């Protein structure tokens, strides 16, 4: 068969399409961090500031990492010809601890700063609220969204 530019064998194009769909799902994860940050700011009664938006970069990094390690574990199992439902369940069991501990330590570590009353903490409080609530909300959504989207898209 002659090689024609732009034509990819079906096996590879299907894998690329699936990878692109999962990549799109992962690219939405930071938006859930933003939603969590806004909810946190509403709960705390403080406005979004420039520091809040800086905190969103940290939220995005943590959430994308959580999503990435879950998808990588699912793909690893699928490549070993494990049925998809079993791959998703085993990946969830294997990576839940790492994802949960990342989120829990981040949130709990920021609690003293969230309850600080001094004027010195006033400047970085919006960043702490963004990081704490953004990570908390986005991780909960990621733990549900990634396995479900993997089941639908693969």
mmCIF file of C-alpha atoms in Angstrom:
data_model
loop_
_atom_site.group_PDB
_atom_site.id
_atom_site.type_symbol
_atom_site.label_atom_id
_atom_site.label_comp_id
_atom_site.label_asym_id
_atom_site.label_seq_id
_atom_site.Cartn_x
_atom_site.Cartn_y
_atom_site.Cartn_z
ATOM 1 C CA UNK A 1 0.000 0.000 0.000
ATOM 2 C CA UNK A 2 1.506 3.360 -1.006
ATOM 3 C CA UNK A 3 2.033 5.916 1.727
ATOM 4 C CA UNK A 4 -0.293 8.854 1.336
ATOM 5 C CA UNK A 5 0.280 11.941 3.494
ATOM 6 C CA UNK A 6 -2.532 12.525 5.960
ATOM 7 C CA UNK A 7 -3.772 8.921 5.923
ATOM 8 C CA UNK A 8 -3.185 7.060 9.180
ATOM 9 C CA UNK A 9 -3.974 3.357 9.612
ATOM 10 C CA UNK A 10 -7.248 2.770 11.470
ATOM 11 C CA UNK A 11 -5.590 1.225 14.538
ATOM 12 C CA UNK A 12 -3.493 4.330 15.201
ATOM 13 C CA UNK A 13 -6.165 6.866 14.306
ATOM 14 C CA UNK A 14 -8.558 5.285 16.805
ATOM 15 C CA UNK A 15 -5.910 5.481 19.524
ATOM 16 C CA UNK A 16 -5.176 9.112 18.643
ATOM 17 C CA UNK A 17 -8.881 10.013 18.665
ATOM 18 C CA UNK A 18 -9.358 8.394 22.077
ATOM 19 C CA UNK A 19 -6.254 10.098 23.439
ATOM 20 C CA UNK A 20 -7.492 13.462 22.149
ATOM 21 C CA UNK A 21 -10.897 12.966 23.814
ATOM 22 C CA UNK A 22 -9.294 12.046 27.139
ATOM 23 C CA UNK A 23 -6.910 15.004 26.770
ATOM 24 C CA UNK A 24 -9.925 17.292 26.299
ATOM 25 C CA UNK A 25 -11.496 15.911 29.473
ATOM 26 C CA UNK A 26 -8.238 16.503 31.375
ATOM 27 C CA UNK A 27 -8.050 20.046 30.033
ATOM 28 C CA UNK A 28 -11.427 20.775 31.662
ATOM 29 C CA UNK A 29 -10.182 19.716 35.117
ATOM 30 C CA UNK A 30 -8.640 23.116 35.983
ATOM 31 C CA UNK A 31 -12.030 24.707 35.297
ATOM 32 C CA UNK A 32 -13.440 22.666 38.170
ATOM 33 C CA UNK A 33 -10.635 24.116 40.263
ATOM 34 C CA UNK A 34 -11.871 27.580 39.318
ATOM 35 C CA UNK A 35 -15.433 26.639 40.296
ATOM 36 C CA UNK A 36 -14.184 25.358 43.653
ATOM 37 C CA UNK A 37 -12.166 28.542 44.146
ATOM 38 C CA UNK A 38 -15.188 30.738 43.456
ATOM 39 C CA UNK A 39 -17.281 28.667 45.871
ATOM 40 C CA UNK A 40 -14.542 29.017 48.486
ATOM 41 C CA UNK A 41 -14.409 32.781 48.016
ATOM 42 C CA UNK A 42 -18.186 32.981 48.350
ATOM 43 C CA UNK A 43 -18.066 30.835 51.492
ATOM 44 C CA UNK A 44 -15.290 32.944 53.003
ATOM 45 C CA UNK A 45 -16.873 36.211 51.853
ATOM 46 C CA UNK A 46 -13.775 37.625 50.159
ATOM 47 C CA UNK A 47 -13.417 38.927 46.594
ATOM 48 C CA UNK A 48 -11.325 37.308 43.876
ATOM 49 C CA UNK A 49 -8.014 39.147 43.590
ATOM 50 C CA UNK A 50 -4.824 38.860 41.583
ATOM 51 C CA UNK A 51 -3.461 36.502 44.241
ATOM 52 C CA UNK A 52 -6.506 34.292 43.703
ATOM 53 C CA UNK A 53 -5.639 33.917 40.045
ATOM 54 C CA UNK A 54 -2.041 33.083 40.907
ATOM 55 C CA UNK A 55 -3.384 30.333 43.164
ATOM 56 C CA UNK A 56 -5.304 28.937 40.192
ATOM 57 C CA UNK A 57 -2.004 28.008 38.534
ATOM 58 C CA UNK A 58 -1.145 25.841 41.520
ATOM 59 C CA UNK A 59 -4.629 24.323 41.501
ATOM 60 C CA UNK A 60 -4.321 23.518 37.805
ATOM 61 C CA UNK A 61 -0.992 21.789 38.312
ATOM 62 C CA UNK A 62 -2.214 19.628 41.179
ATOM 63 C CA UNK A 63 -5.471 18.670 39.497
ATOM 64 C CA UNK A 64 -3.881 17.855 36.143
ATOM 65 C CA UNK A 65 -1.307 15.704 37.929
ATOM 66 C CA UNK A 66 -4.075 13.807 39.757
ATOM 67 C CA UNK A 67 -5.922 13.258 36.508
ATOM 68 C CA UNK A 68 -2.765 12.250 34.676
ATOM 69 C CA UNK A 69 -1.723 9.543 37.119
ATOM 70 C CA UNK A 70 -5.221 8.063 37.021
ATOM 71 C CA UNK A 71 -5.394 8.032 33.211
ATOM 72 C CA UNK A 72 -1.873 6.611 32.960
ATOM 73 C CA UNK A 73 -2.797 3.732 35.256
ATOM 74 C CA UNK A 74 -5.969 3.032 33.255
ATOM 75 C CA UNK A 75 -4.029 3.064 29.974
ATOM 76 C CA UNK A 76 -1.347 0.797 31.443
ATOM 77 C CA UNK A 77 -3.954 -1.794 32.389
ATOM 78 C CA UNK A 78 -5.782 -1.514 29.050
ATOM 79 C CA UNK A 79 -2.526 -2.118 27.162
ATOM 80 C CA UNK A 80 -2.149 -5.370 29.100
ATOM 81 C CA UNK A 81 -5.519 -6.484 27.642
ATOM 82 C CA UNK A 82 -7.380 -6.067 30.924
ATOM 83 C CA UNK A 83 -11.115 -5.440 30.347
ATOM 84 C CA UNK A 84 -11.895 -1.735 30.534
ATOM 85 C CA UNK A 85 -14.178 -1.918 33.574
ATOM 86 C CA UNK A 86 -11.527 -3.871 35.482
ATOM 87 C CA UNK A 87 -8.822 -1.437 34.336
ATOM 88 C CA UNK A 88 -10.808 1.554 35.586
ATOM 89 C CA UNK A 89 -11.613 -0.111 38.915
ATOM 90 C CA UNK A 90 -8.044 -1.259 39.525
ATOM 91 C CA UNK A 91 -6.646 2.162 38.577
ATOM 92 C CA UNK A 92 -9.086 3.848 40.937
ATOM 93 C CA UNK A 93 -8.061 1.542 43.770
ATOM 94 C CA UNK A 94 -4.345 1.871 43.024
ATOM 95 C CA UNK A 95 -4.241 5.660 42.694
ATOM 96 C CA UNK A 96 -6.960 6.773 45.106
ATOM 97 C CA UNK A 97 -4.560 6.960 48.045
ATOM 98 C CA UNK A 98 -2.055 9.153 46.197
ATOM 99 C CA UNK A 99 -4.762 11.489 44.902
ATOM 100 C CA UNK A 100 -6.550 11.668 48.254
ATOM 101 C CA UNK A 101 -3.360 12.326 50.221
ATOM 102 C CA UNK A 102 -2.284 15.093 47.846
ATOM 103 C CA UNK A 103 -5.620 16.826 48.267
ATOM 104 C CA UNK A 104 -5.966 16.210 51.999
ATOM 105 C CA UNK A 105 -2.464 17.424 52.865
ATOM 106 C CA UNK A 106 -2.881 20.516 50.709
ATOM 107 C CA UNK A 107 -6.250 21.409 52.235
ATOM 108 C CA UNK A 108 -5.295 20.599 55.827
ATOM 109 C CA UNK A 109 -1.964 22.380 55.444
ATOM 110 C CA UNK A 110 -3.758 25.554 54.387
ATOM 111 C CA UNK A 111 -6.317 25.494 57.219
ATOM 112 C CA UNK A 112 -4.154 27.487 59.694
ATOM 113 C CA UNK A 113 -3.674 30.172 57.060
ATOM 114 C CA UNK A 114 -7.396 30.238 56.289
ATOM 115 C CA UNK A 115 -8.203 30.938 59.941
ATOM 116 C CA UNK A 116 -5.372 33.432 60.506
ATOM 117 C CA UNK A 117 -6.674 36.807 61.677
ATOM 118 C CA UNK A 118 -3.533 38.957 61.396
ATOM 119 C CA UNK A 119 -3.222 41.768 58.888
ATOM 120 C CA UNK A 120 -0.113 40.114 57.429
ATOM 121 C CA UNK A 121 -2.135 37.121 56.277
ATOM 122 C CA UNK A 122 -4.751 39.320 54.635
ATOM 123 C CA UNK A 123 -2.667 39.662 51.460
ATOM 124 C CA UNK A 124 -2.250 35.915 50.834
ATOM 125 C CA UNK A 125 -5.620 34.751 52.158
ATOM 126 C CA UNK A 126 -7.259 34.856 48.684
ATOM 127 C CA UNK A 127 -4.499 32.619 47.309
ATOM 128 C CA UNK A 128 -4.932 30.157 50.175
ATOM 129 C CA UNK A 129 -8.720 30.062 49.711
ATOM 130 C CA UNK A 130 -8.309 29.502 45.975
ATOM 131 C CA UNK A 131 -5.795 26.715 46.463
ATOM 132 C CA UNK A 132 -7.636 24.963 49.293
ATOM 133 C CA UNK A 133 -11.128 24.960 47.860
ATOM 134 C CA UNK A 134 -10.069 24.667 44.226
ATOM 135 C CA UNK A 135 -8.058 21.517 44.914
ATOM 136 C CA UNK A 136 -10.775 20.060 47.133
ATOM 137 C CA UNK A 137 -13.605 20.538 44.644
ATOM 138 C CA UNK A 138 -11.635 19.654 41.517
ATOM 139 C CA UNK A 139 -10.251 16.462 43.012
ATOM 140 C CA UNK A 140 -13.707 15.248 43.975
ATOM 141 C CA UNK A 141 -14.949 15.920 40.459
ATOM 142 C CA UNK A 142 -11.815 14.368 38.906
ATOM 143 C CA UNK A 143 -12.237 11.159 40.881
ATOM 144 C CA UNK A 144 -15.675 10.826 39.300
ATOM 145 C CA UNK A 145 -15.139 12.384 35.864
ATOM 146 C CA UNK A 146 -11.960 10.608 34.752
ATOM 147 C CA UNK A 147 -13.187 7.028 35.297
ATOM 148 C CA UNK A 148 -16.593 7.794 33.794
ATOM 149 C CA UNK A 149 -15.112 9.537 30.756
ATOM 150 C CA UNK A 150 -12.648 6.681 30.297
ATOM 151 C CA UNK A 151 -15.521 4.204 30.265
ATOM 152 C CA UNK A 152 -17.462 6.281 27.736
ATOM 153 C CA UNK A 153 -14.578 7.210 25.419
ATOM 154 C CA UNK A 154 -12.546 4.012 25.266
#
